[in-house]
Tab-separated table of N, CA and C in Angstrom:
chain	number	residue	atom	x	y	z
A	24	UNK	N	0.990	-6.314	22.425
A	24	UNK	CA	-0.030	-5.293	22.495
A	24	UNK	C	-0.647	-5.042	21.109
A	25	UNK	N	0.216	-5.012	20.073
A	25	UNK	CA	-0.288	-4.830	18.716
A	25	UNK	C	-1.168	-6.003	18.288
A	26	UNK	N	-0.744	-7.203	18.641
A	26	UNK	CA	-1.515	-8.391	18.285
A	26	UNK	C	-2.880	-8.379	18.957
A	27	UNK	N	-2.923	-7.927	20.196
A	27	UNK	CA	-4.185	-7.843	20.921
A	27	UNK	C	-5.116	-6.828	20.260
A	28	UNK	N	-4.577	-5.682	19.879
A	28	UNK	CA	-5.382	-4.654	19.209
A	28	UNK	C	-5.890	-5.156	17.859
A	29	UNK	N	-5.048	-5.865	17.118
A	29	UNK	CA	-5.457	-6.407	15.822
A	29	UNK	C	-6.542	-7.463	15.992
A	30	UNK	N	-6.419	-8.283	17.016
A	30	UNK	CA	-7.431	-9.307	17.282
A	30	UNK	C	-8.765	-8.670	17.643
A	31	UNK	N	-8.721	-7.638	18.468
A	31	UNK	CA	-9.963	-6.934	18.827
A	31	UNK	C	-10.611	-6.308	17.596
A	32	UNK	N	-9.793	-5.713	16.734
A	32	UNK	CA	-10.321	-5.101	15.513
A	32	UNK	C	-10.946	-6.158	14.613
A	33	UNK	N	-10.322	-7.326	14.524
A	33	UNK	CA	-10.860	-8.411	13.699
A	33	UNK	C	-12.183	-8.919	14.251
A	34	UNK	N	-12.301	-8.981	15.560
A	34	UNK	CA	-13.552	-9.424	16.184
A	34	UNK	C	-14.660	-8.413	15.899
A	35	UNK	N	-14.321	-7.126	15.925
A	35	UNK	CA	-15.325	-6.076	15.709
A	35	UNK	C	-15.883	-6.068	14.292
A	36	UNK	N	-14.994	-6.123	13.285
A	36	UNK	CA	-15.456	-5.954	11.902
A	36	UNK	C	-15.073	-7.089	10.968
A	37	UNK	N	-14.442	-8.119	11.483
A	37	UNK	CA	-14.083	-9.254	10.642
A	37	UNK	C	-12.705	-9.117	10.018
A	38	UNK	N	-12.414	-10.068	9.121
A	38	UNK	CA	-11.116	-10.094	8.461
A	38	UNK	C	-11.295	-10.030	6.951
A	39	UNK	N	-10.240	-9.614	6.278
A	39	UNK	CA	-10.225	-9.594	4.815
A	39	UNK	C	-8.881	-10.141	4.352
A	40	UNK	N	-8.781	-10.373	3.057
A	40	UNK	CA	-7.522	-10.841	2.478
A	40	UNK	C	-6.435	-9.816	2.753
A	41	UNK	N	-5.279	-10.282	3.195
A	41	UNK	CA	-4.185	-9.389	3.563
A	41	UNK	C	-3.173	-9.216	2.450
A	42	UNK	N	-2.006	-8.724	2.830
A	42	UNK	CA	-0.922	-8.554	1.870
A	42	UNK	C	-1.180	-7.512	0.809
A	43	UNK	N	-2.076	-6.579	1.075
A	43	UNK	CA	-2.377	-5.523	0.110
A	43	UNK	C	-3.350	-5.925	-0.984
A	44	UNK	N	-3.767	-7.193	-0.996
A	44	UNK	CA	-4.649	-7.648	-2.079
A	44	UNK	C	-6.040	-7.031	-1.998
A	45	UNK	N	-6.540	-6.774	-0.807
A	45	UNK	CA	-7.862	-6.144	-0.682
A	45	UNK	C	-7.848	-4.751	-1.306
A	46	UNK	N	-6.740	-4.037	-1.132
A	46	UNK	CA	-6.619	-2.708	-1.743
A	46	UNK	C	-6.609	-2.806	-3.272
A	47	UNK	N	-5.941	-3.820	-3.803
A	47	UNK	CA	-5.884	-3.993	-5.262
A	47	UNK	C	-7.279	-4.250	-5.810
A	48	UNK	N	-8.038	-5.090	-5.129
A	48	UNK	CA	-9.386	-5.393	-5.606
A	48	UNK	C	-10.314	-4.190	-5.418
A	49	UNK	N	-10.076	-3.370	-4.406
A	49	UNK	CA	-10.838	-2.124	-4.239
A	49	UNK	C	-10.490	-1.139	-5.349
A	50	UNK	N	-9.250	-1.173	-5.807
A	50	UNK	CA	-8.813	-0.270	-6.875
A	50	UNK	C	-9.605	-0.509	-8.159
A	51	UNK	N	-10.032	-1.753	-8.384
A	51	UNK	CA	-10.833	-2.054	-9.573
A	51	UNK	C	-12.130	-1.242	-9.569
A	52	UNK	N	-12.700	-1.046	-8.388
A	52	UNK	CA	-13.934	-0.265	-8.276
A	52	UNK	C	-13.666	1.222	-8.528
A	53	UNK	N	-12.525	1.706	-8.087
A	53	UNK	CA	-12.161	3.107	-8.331
A	53	UNK	C	-11.978	3.336	-9.829
A	54	UNK	N	-11.365	2.376	-10.522
A	54	UNK	CA	-11.152	2.504	-11.968
A	54	UNK	C	-12.474	2.631	-12.722
A	55	UNK	N	-13.515	1.982	-12.231
A	55	UNK	CA	-14.827	2.054	-12.883
A	55	UNK	C	-15.407	3.464	-12.849
A	56	UNK	N	-14.970	4.283	-11.895
A	56	UNK	CA	-15.487	5.642	-11.747
A	56	UNK	C	-14.819	6.650	-12.677
A	57	UNK	N	-13.678	6.305	-13.260
A	57	UNK	CA	-12.885	7.268	-14.026
A	57	UNK	C	-13.673	8.006	-15.100
A	58	UNK	N	-14.505	7.300	-15.848
A	58	UNK	CA	-15.229	7.940	-16.950
A	58	UNK	C	-16.193	9.017	-16.471
A	59	UNK	N	-16.668	8.898	-15.243
A	59	UNK	CA	-17.628	9.877	-14.725
A	59	UNK	C	-16.944	11.036	-13.991
A	60	UNK	N	-15.615	11.019	-13.906
A	60	UNK	CA	-14.885	12.057	-13.174
A	60	UNK	C	-14.115	12.963	-14.122
A	61	UNK	N	-13.881	14.189	-13.655
A	61	UNK	CA	-13.055	15.119	-14.434
A	61	UNK	C	-12.356	16.082	-13.487
A	62	UNK	N	-11.323	16.704	-13.980
A	62	UNK	CA	-10.609	17.713	-13.201
A	62	UNK	C	-9.982	17.164	-11.937
A	63	UNK	N	-10.192	17.909	-10.836
A	63	UNK	CA	-9.595	17.538	-9.550
A	63	UNK	C	-10.090	16.187	-9.038
A	64	UNK	N	-11.354	15.856	-9.337
A	64	UNK	CA	-11.881	14.566	-8.891
A	64	UNK	C	-11.140	13.420	-9.574
A	65	UNK	N	-10.891	13.589	-10.858
A	65	UNK	CA	-10.156	12.554	-11.601
A	65	UNK	C	-8.716	12.445	-11.078
A	66	UNK	N	-8.109	13.595	-10.801
A	66	UNK	CA	-6.754	13.603	-10.244
A	66	UNK	C	-6.738	12.896	-8.894
A	67	UNK	N	-7.730	13.188	-8.071
A	67	UNK	CA	-7.831	12.537	-6.768
A	67	UNK	C	-7.984	11.034	-6.898
A	68	UNK	N	-8.786	10.592	-7.865
A	68	UNK	CA	-8.982	9.159	-8.082
A	68	UNK	C	-7.678	8.497	-8.523
A	69	UNK	N	-6.893	9.197	-9.339
A	69	UNK	CA	-5.601	8.649	-9.765
A	69	UNK	C	-4.644	8.505	-8.583
A	70	UNK	N	-4.670	9.488	-7.682
A	70	UNK	CA	-3.831	9.425	-6.485
A	70	UNK	C	-4.261	8.245	-5.612
A	71	UNK	N	-5.563	8.073	-5.450
A	71	UNK	CA	-6.080	6.960	-4.649
A	71	UNK	C	-5.669	5.625	-5.271
A	72	UNK	N	-5.779	5.526	-6.595
A	72	UNK	CA	-5.385	4.291	-7.275
A	72	UNK	C	-3.924	3.947	-7.014
A	73	UNK	N	-3.072	4.940	-7.143
A	73	UNK	CA	-1.643	4.704	-6.921
A	73	UNK	C	-1.388	4.288	-5.471
A	74	UNK	N	-2.079	4.938	-4.550
A	74	UNK	CA	-1.911	4.609	-3.129
A	74	UNK	C	-2.414	3.200	-2.818
A	75	UNK	N	-3.495	2.785	-3.456
A	75	UNK	CA	-4.032	1.447	-3.221
A	75	UNK	C	-3.077	0.361	-3.723
A	76	UNK	N	-2.325	0.668	-4.755
A	76	UNK	CA	-1.398	-0.310	-5.320
A	76	UNK	C	-0.068	-0.366	-4.575
A	77	UNK	N	0.253	0.674	-3.830
A	77	UNK	CA	1.574	0.788	-3.195
A	77	UNK	C	1.918	-0.348	-2.228
A	78	UNK	N	1.022	-0.763	-1.321
A	78	UNK	CA	1.433	-1.822	-0.382
A	78	UNK	C	1.884	-3.113	-1.070
A	79	UNK	N	1.094	-3.614	-2.005
A	79	UNK	CA	1.464	-4.852	-2.694
A	79	UNK	C	2.707	-4.638	-3.551
A	80	UNK	N	2.789	-3.490	-4.210
A	80	UNK	CA	3.964	-3.178	-5.028
A	80	UNK	C	5.239	-3.283	-4.193
A	81	UNK	N	5.216	-2.688	-3.004
A	81	UNK	CA	6.411	-2.686	-2.158
A	81	UNK	C	6.684	-4.051	-1.521
A	82	UNK	N	5.639	-4.798	-1.222
A	82	UNK	CA	5.840	-6.163	-0.717
A	82	UNK	C	6.587	-6.981	-1.770
A	83	UNK	N	6.133	-6.884	-3.020
A	83	UNK	CA	6.785	-7.621	-4.109
A	83	UNK	C	8.213	-7.126	-4.332
A	84	UNK	N	8.393	-5.813	-4.339
A	84	UNK	CA	9.729	-5.249	-4.558
A	84	UNK	C	10.685	-5.670	-3.445
A	85	UNK	N	10.205	-5.684	-2.211
A	85	UNK	CA	11.049	-6.109	-1.091
A	85	UNK	C	11.414	-7.590	-1.173
A	86	UNK	N	10.619	-8.358	-1.898
A	86	UNK	CA	10.918	-9.776	-2.108
A	86	UNK	C	11.827	-9.967	-3.321
A	87	UNK	N	12.254	-8.849	-3.929
A	87	UNK	CA	13.148	-8.914	-5.081
A	87	UNK	C	12.433	-9.173	-6.390
A	88	UNK	N	11.141	-8.902	-6.432
A	88	UNK	CA	10.339	-9.155	-7.628
A	88	UNK	C	9.864	-7.843	-8.236
A	89	UNK	N	9.339	-7.920	-9.441
A	89	UNK	CA	8.844	-6.734	-10.138
A	89	UNK	C	7.440	-6.406	-9.631
A	90	UNK	N	7.330	-5.324	-8.854
A	90	UNK	CA	6.079	-4.950	-8.211
A	90	UNK	C	4.932	-4.726	-9.170
A	91	UNK	N	5.197	-4.056	-10.296
A	91	UNK	CA	4.128	-3.743	-11.251
A	91	UNK	C	3.526	-5.013	-11.842
A	92	UNK	N	4.352	-5.999	-12.099
A	92	UNK	CA	3.868	-7.264	-12.661
A	92	UNK	C	2.972	-7.981	-11.653
A	93	UNK	N	3.394	-8.012	-10.405
A	93	UNK	CA	2.617	-8.672	-9.351
A	93	UNK	C	1.277	-7.963	-9.165
A	94	UNK	N	1.300	-6.627	-9.124
A	94	UNK	CA	0.069	-5.850	-8.960
A	94	UNK	C	-0.902	-6.150	-10.091
A	95	UNK	N	-0.430	-6.152	-11.336
A	95	UNK	CA	-1.314	-6.409	-12.474
A	95	UNK	C	-1.890	-7.818	-12.437
A	96	UNK	N	-1.085	-8.775	-12.043
A	96	UNK	CA	-1.571	-10.162	-11.985
A	96	UNK	C	-2.651	-10.312	-10.913
A	97	UNK	N	-2.459	-9.686	-9.753
A	97	UNK	CA	-3.467	-9.756	-8.687
A	97	UNK	C	-4.727	-9.017	-9.125
A	98	UNK	N	-4.547	-7.891	-9.811
A	98	UNK	CA	-5.693	-7.109	-10.279
A	98	UNK	C	-6.568	-7.933	-11.226
A	99	UNK	N	-5.944	-8.799	-12.017
A	99	UNK	CA	-6.676	-9.637	-12.965
A	99	UNK	C	-7.297	-10.869	-12.301
A	100	UNK	N	-6.949	-11.126	-11.055
A	100	UNK	CA	-7.427	-12.315	-10.341
A	100	UNK	C	-8.782	-12.067	-9.690
A	101	UNK	N	-9.374	-13.143	-9.207
A	101	UNK	CA	-10.635	-13.048	-8.474
A	101	UNK	C	-10.405	-12.388	-7.121
A	102	UNK	N	-11.473	-11.840	-6.557
A	102	UNK	CA	-11.395	-11.235	-5.224
A	102	UNK	C	-10.907	-12.283	-4.231
A	103	UNK	N	-10.050	-11.863	-3.327
A	103	UNK	CA	-9.510	-12.766	-2.324
A	103	UNK	C	-8.183	-13.386	-2.706
A	104	UNK	N	-7.853	-13.328	-3.990
A	104	UNK	CA	-6.574	-13.863	-4.451
A	104	UNK	C	-5.527	-12.773	-4.324
A	105	UNK	N	-4.368	-13.163	-3.828
A	105	UNK	CA	-3.272	-12.220	-3.678
A	105	UNK	C	-1.953	-12.921	-3.879
A	106	UNK	N	-0.878	-12.231	-3.524
A	106	UNK	CA	0.459	-12.766	-3.735
A	106	UNK	C	1.111	-13.091	-2.406
A	107	UNK	N	1.494	-14.347	-2.236
A	107	UNK	CA	2.226	-14.792	-1.052
A	107	UNK	C	3.708	-14.608	-1.361
A	108	UNK	N	4.312	-13.555	-0.824
A	108	UNK	CA	5.704	-13.228	-1.132
A	108	UNK	C	6.672	-14.275	-0.601
A	109	UNK	N	6.319	-14.944	0.477
A	109	UNK	CA	7.206	-15.963	1.042
A	109	UNK	C	7.332	-17.164	0.102
A	110	UNK	N	6.191	-17.606	-0.430
A	110	UNK	CA	6.184	-18.755	-1.345
A	110	UNK	C	6.339	-18.336	-2.805
A	111	UNK	N	6.195	-17.032	-3.072
A	111	UNK	CA	6.198	-16.485	-4.433
A	111	UNK	C	5.126	-17.168	-5.283
A	112	UNK	N	3.900	-17.202	-4.716
A	112	UNK	CA	2.755	-17.819	-5.386
A	112	UNK	C	1.534	-16.921	-5.247
A	113	UNK	N	0.610	-17.075	-6.198
A	113	UNK	CA	-0.686	-16.406	-6.110
A	113	UNK	C	-1.627	-17.389	-5.430
A	114	UNK	N	-2.221	-16.954	-4.327
A	114	UNK	CA	-3.023	-17.862	-3.509
A	114	UNK	C	-4.290	-17.167	-3.021
A	115	UNK	N	-5.232	-17.975	-2.529
A	115	UNK	CA	-6.374	-17.430	-1.798
A	115	UNK	C	-5.827	-17.005	-0.442
A	116	UNK	N	-5.823	-15.716	-0.199
A	116	UNK	CA	-5.134	-15.174	0.971
A	116	UNK	C	-5.751	-15.649	2.290
A	117	UNK	N	-7.062	-15.668	2.386
A	117	UNK	CA	-7.721	-16.061	3.637
A	117	UNK	C	-7.453	-17.533	3.932
A	118	UNK	N	-7.571	-18.392	2.921
A	118	UNK	CA	-7.312	-19.822	3.124
A	118	UNK	C	-5.871	-20.083	3.549
A	119	UNK	N	-4.964	-19.203	3.153
A	119	UNK	CA	-3.549	-19.374	3.501
A	119	UNK	C	-3.145	-18.587	4.738
A	120	UNK	N	-4.131	-18.003	5.420
A	120	UNK	CA	-3.861	-17.315	6.684
A	120	UNK	C	-3.221	-15.950	6.548
A	121	UNK	N	-3.257	-15.383	5.351
A	121	UNK	CA	-2.704	-14.040	5.140
A	121	UNK	C	-3.890	-13.081	5.190
A	122	UNK	N	-4.121	-12.540	6.370
A	122	UNK	CA	-5.326	-11.748	6.609
A	122	UNK	C	-4.991	-10.422	7.284
A	123	UNK	N	-5.915	-9.497	7.159
A	123	UNK	CA	-5.851	-8.218	7.862
A	123	UNK	C	-7.199	-7.982	8.524
A	124	UNK	N	-7.216	-7.321	9.671
A	124	UNK	CA	-8.503	-6.926	10.252
A	124	UNK	C	-9.169	-5.892	9.332
A	125	UNK	N	-10.423	-6.107	8.999
A	125	UNK	CA	-11.130	-5.184	8.108
A	125	UNK	C	-11.143	-3.767	8.675
A	126	UNK	N	-11.296	-3.657	9.983
A	126	UNK	CA	-11.355	-2.335	10.615
A	126	UNK	C	-10.054	-1.561	10.410
A	127	UNK	N	-8.929	-2.234	10.542
A	127	UNK	CA	-7.626	-1.579	10.381
A	127	UNK	C	-7.441	-1.124	8.935
A	128	UNK	N	-7.783	-1.989	7.993
A	128	UNK	CA	-7.636	-1.663	6.576
A	128	UNK	C	-8.551	-0.504	6.192
A	129	UNK	N	-9.804	-0.568	6.636
A	129	UNK	CA	-10.757	0.500	6.342
A	129	UNK	C	-10.305	1.816	6.956
A	130	UNK	N	-9.892	1.777	8.204
A	130	UNK	CA	-9.458	3.002	8.890
A	130	UNK	C	-8.238	3.618	8.219
A	131	UNK	N	-7.301	2.787	7.807
A	131	UNK	CA	-6.102	3.297	7.130
A	131	UNK	C	-6.479	4.006	5.837
A	132	UNK	N	-7.388	3.416	5.078
A	132	UNK	CA	-7.819	4.029	3.821
A	132	UNK	C	-8.588	5.322	4.075
A	133	UNK	N	-9.476	5.320	5.049
A	133	UNK	CA	-10.235	6.535	5.369
A	133	UNK	C	-9.318	7.653	5.849
A	134	UNK	N	-8.370	7.334	6.710
A	134	UNK	CA	-7.461	8.359	7.224
A	134	UNK	C	-6.555	8.904	6.128
A	135	UNK	N	-6.057	8.030	5.269
A	135	UNK	CA	-5.210	8.484	4.168
A	135	UNK	C	-5.995	9.374	3.213
A	136	UNK	N	-7.243	9.010	2.954
A	136	UNK	CA	-8.093	9.818	2.079
A	136	UNK	C	-8.359	11.180	2.703
A	137	UNK	N	-8.586	11.206	3.985
A	137	UNK	CA	-8.828	12.466	4.687
A	137	UNK	C	-7.620	13.395	4.597
A	138	UNK	N	-6.441	12.852	4.833
A	138	UNK	CA	-5.219	13.664	4.756
A	138	UNK	C	-5.001	14.155	3.329
A	139	UNK	N	-5.171	13.269	2.358
A	139	UNK	CA	-4.964	13.649	0.962
A	139	UNK	C	-5.941	14.736	0.530
A	140	UNK	N	-7.206	14.614	0.914
A	140	UNK	CA	-8.183	15.631	0.518
A	140	UNK	C	-7.887	16.964	1.187
A	141	UNK	N	-7.392	16.927	2.403
A	141	UNK	CA	-6.998	18.164	3.081
A	141	UNK	C	-5.846	18.831	2.340
A	142	UNK	N	-4.859	18.043	1.943
A	142	UNK	CA	-3.720	18.605	1.214
A	142	UNK	C	-4.133	19.155	-0.148
A	143	UNK	N	-5.068	18.474	-0.824
A	143	UNK	CA	-5.507	18.933	-2.142
A	143	UNK	C	-6.287	20.239	-2.072
A	144	UNK	N	-6.963	20.481	-0.959
A	144	UNK	CA	-7.768	21.697	-0.846
A	144	UNK	C	-7.046	22.814	-0.097
A	145	UNK	N	-5.808	22.585	0.272
A	145	UNK	CA	-5.025	23.587	0.994
A	145	UNK	C	-4.231	24.418	0.000
A	146	UNK	N	-4.195	25.723	0.228
A	146	UNK	CA	-3.466	26.619	-0.670
A	146	UNK	C	-1.962	26.395	-0.606
A	147	UNK	N	-1.449	26.149	0.581
A	147	UNK	CA	-0.007	25.921	0.703
A	147	UNK	C	0.278	25.031	1.906
A	148	UNK	N	1.426	24.395	1.855
A	148	UNK	CA	1.864	23.520	2.931
A	148	UNK	C	3.294	23.914	3.286
A	149	UNK	N	3.570	24.034	4.562
A	149	UNK	CA	4.920	24.340	5.018
A	149	UNK	C	5.525	23.045	5.552
A	150	UNK	N	6.669	22.689	5.002
A	150	UNK	CA	7.338	21.460	5.429
A	150	UNK	C	8.828	21.722	5.584
A	151	UNK	N	9.436	20.978	6.460
A	151	UNK	CA	10.876	21.096	6.672
A	151	UNK	C	11.589	20.109	5.760
A	152	UNK	N	12.558	20.622	5.021
A	152	UNK	CA	13.366	19.760	4.166
A	152	UNK	C	14.714	19.589	4.843
A	153	UNK	N	15.006	18.383	5.222
A	153	UNK	CA	16.260	18.119	5.920
A	153	UNK	C	17.399	18.039	4.913
A	154	UNK	N	18.496	18.709	5.248
A	154	UNK	CA	19.678	18.658	4.397
A	154	UNK	C	20.452	17.385	4.720
A	155	UNK	N	20.933	16.711	3.684
A	155	UNK	CA	21.707	15.500	3.960
A	155	UNK	C	23.019	15.858	4.653
A	156	UNK	N	23.396	15.036	5.619
A	156	UNK	CA	24.643	15.273	6.333
A	156	UNK	C	25.807	14.853	5.444
A	157	UNK	N	26.901	15.642	5.462
A	157	UNK	CA	28.046	15.276	4.616
A	157	UNK	C	28.652	13.951	5.074
A	158	UNK	N	29.115	13.210	4.107
A	158	UNK	CA	29.729	11.921	4.414
A	158	UNK	C	31.129	12.148	4.961
A	159	UNK	N	31.578	11.270	5.812
A	159	UNK	CA	32.923	11.349	6.365
A	159	UNK	C	33.961	11.002	5.315
A	160	UNK	N	35.212	11.246	5.626
A	160	UNK	CA	36.302	10.912	4.715
A	160	UNK	C	36.365	9.399	4.537
A	161	UNK	N	36.707	8.956	3.328
A	161	UNK	CA	36.793	7.513	3.116
A	161	UNK	C	37.930	6.907	3.925
A	162	UNK	N	37.745	5.671	4.315
A	162	UNK	CA	38.753	4.955	5.081
A	162	UNK	C	39.810	4.433	4.116
A	163	UNK	N	41.073	4.919	4.223
A	163	UNK	CA	42.085	4.502	3.253
A	163	UNK	C	42.543	3.063	3.441
A	164	UNK	N	42.189	2.454	4.529
A	164	UNK	CA	42.597	1.073	4.757
A	164	UNK	C	44.028	0.985	5.243
A	165	UNK	N	44.590	-0.186	5.185
A	165	UNK	CA	45.941	-0.423	5.705
A	165	UNK	C	46.978	-0.462	4.588
A	166	UNK	N	46.610	-0.139	3.385
A	166	UNK	CA	47.514	-0.251	2.247
A	166	UNK	C	48.705	0.682	2.284
A	167	UNK	N	48.650	1.770	3.024
A	167	UNK	CA	49.727	2.752	3.045
A	167	UNK	C	50.767	2.444	4.119
A	168	UNK	N	50.641	1.388	4.863
A	168	UNK	CA	51.582	1.080	5.949
A	168	UNK	C	52.721	0.245	5.471
């Protein structure tokens, strides 16, 4: 069902480089705006930048690699180039079949921005903080028998 929805989204708006690389290349455009921003707008842009880098950072970290290094290398690359975590190589993502539906990527960014802007303009937020459950007694093993 998910694959069908992703295929429909790709047919509607096309595909883009996957693996978080499209977000990294979009982040370059956000960085260009920094000099013209101040105050809350600048803070918001910094939050967006960090959020745009998070997917690729975590993909690299989950592969046992240094996320910040991978993010910086992709940021310095041409558009469409990203990191193939399986091969541990920098590749043209579309040519290597690592793609995302543009509609899904755009919608995720728009929705995240909407939630973030709502939180930034809200006076207070009520959230439940779950208390960690106490750990059970350690298993002494069979050494005492």
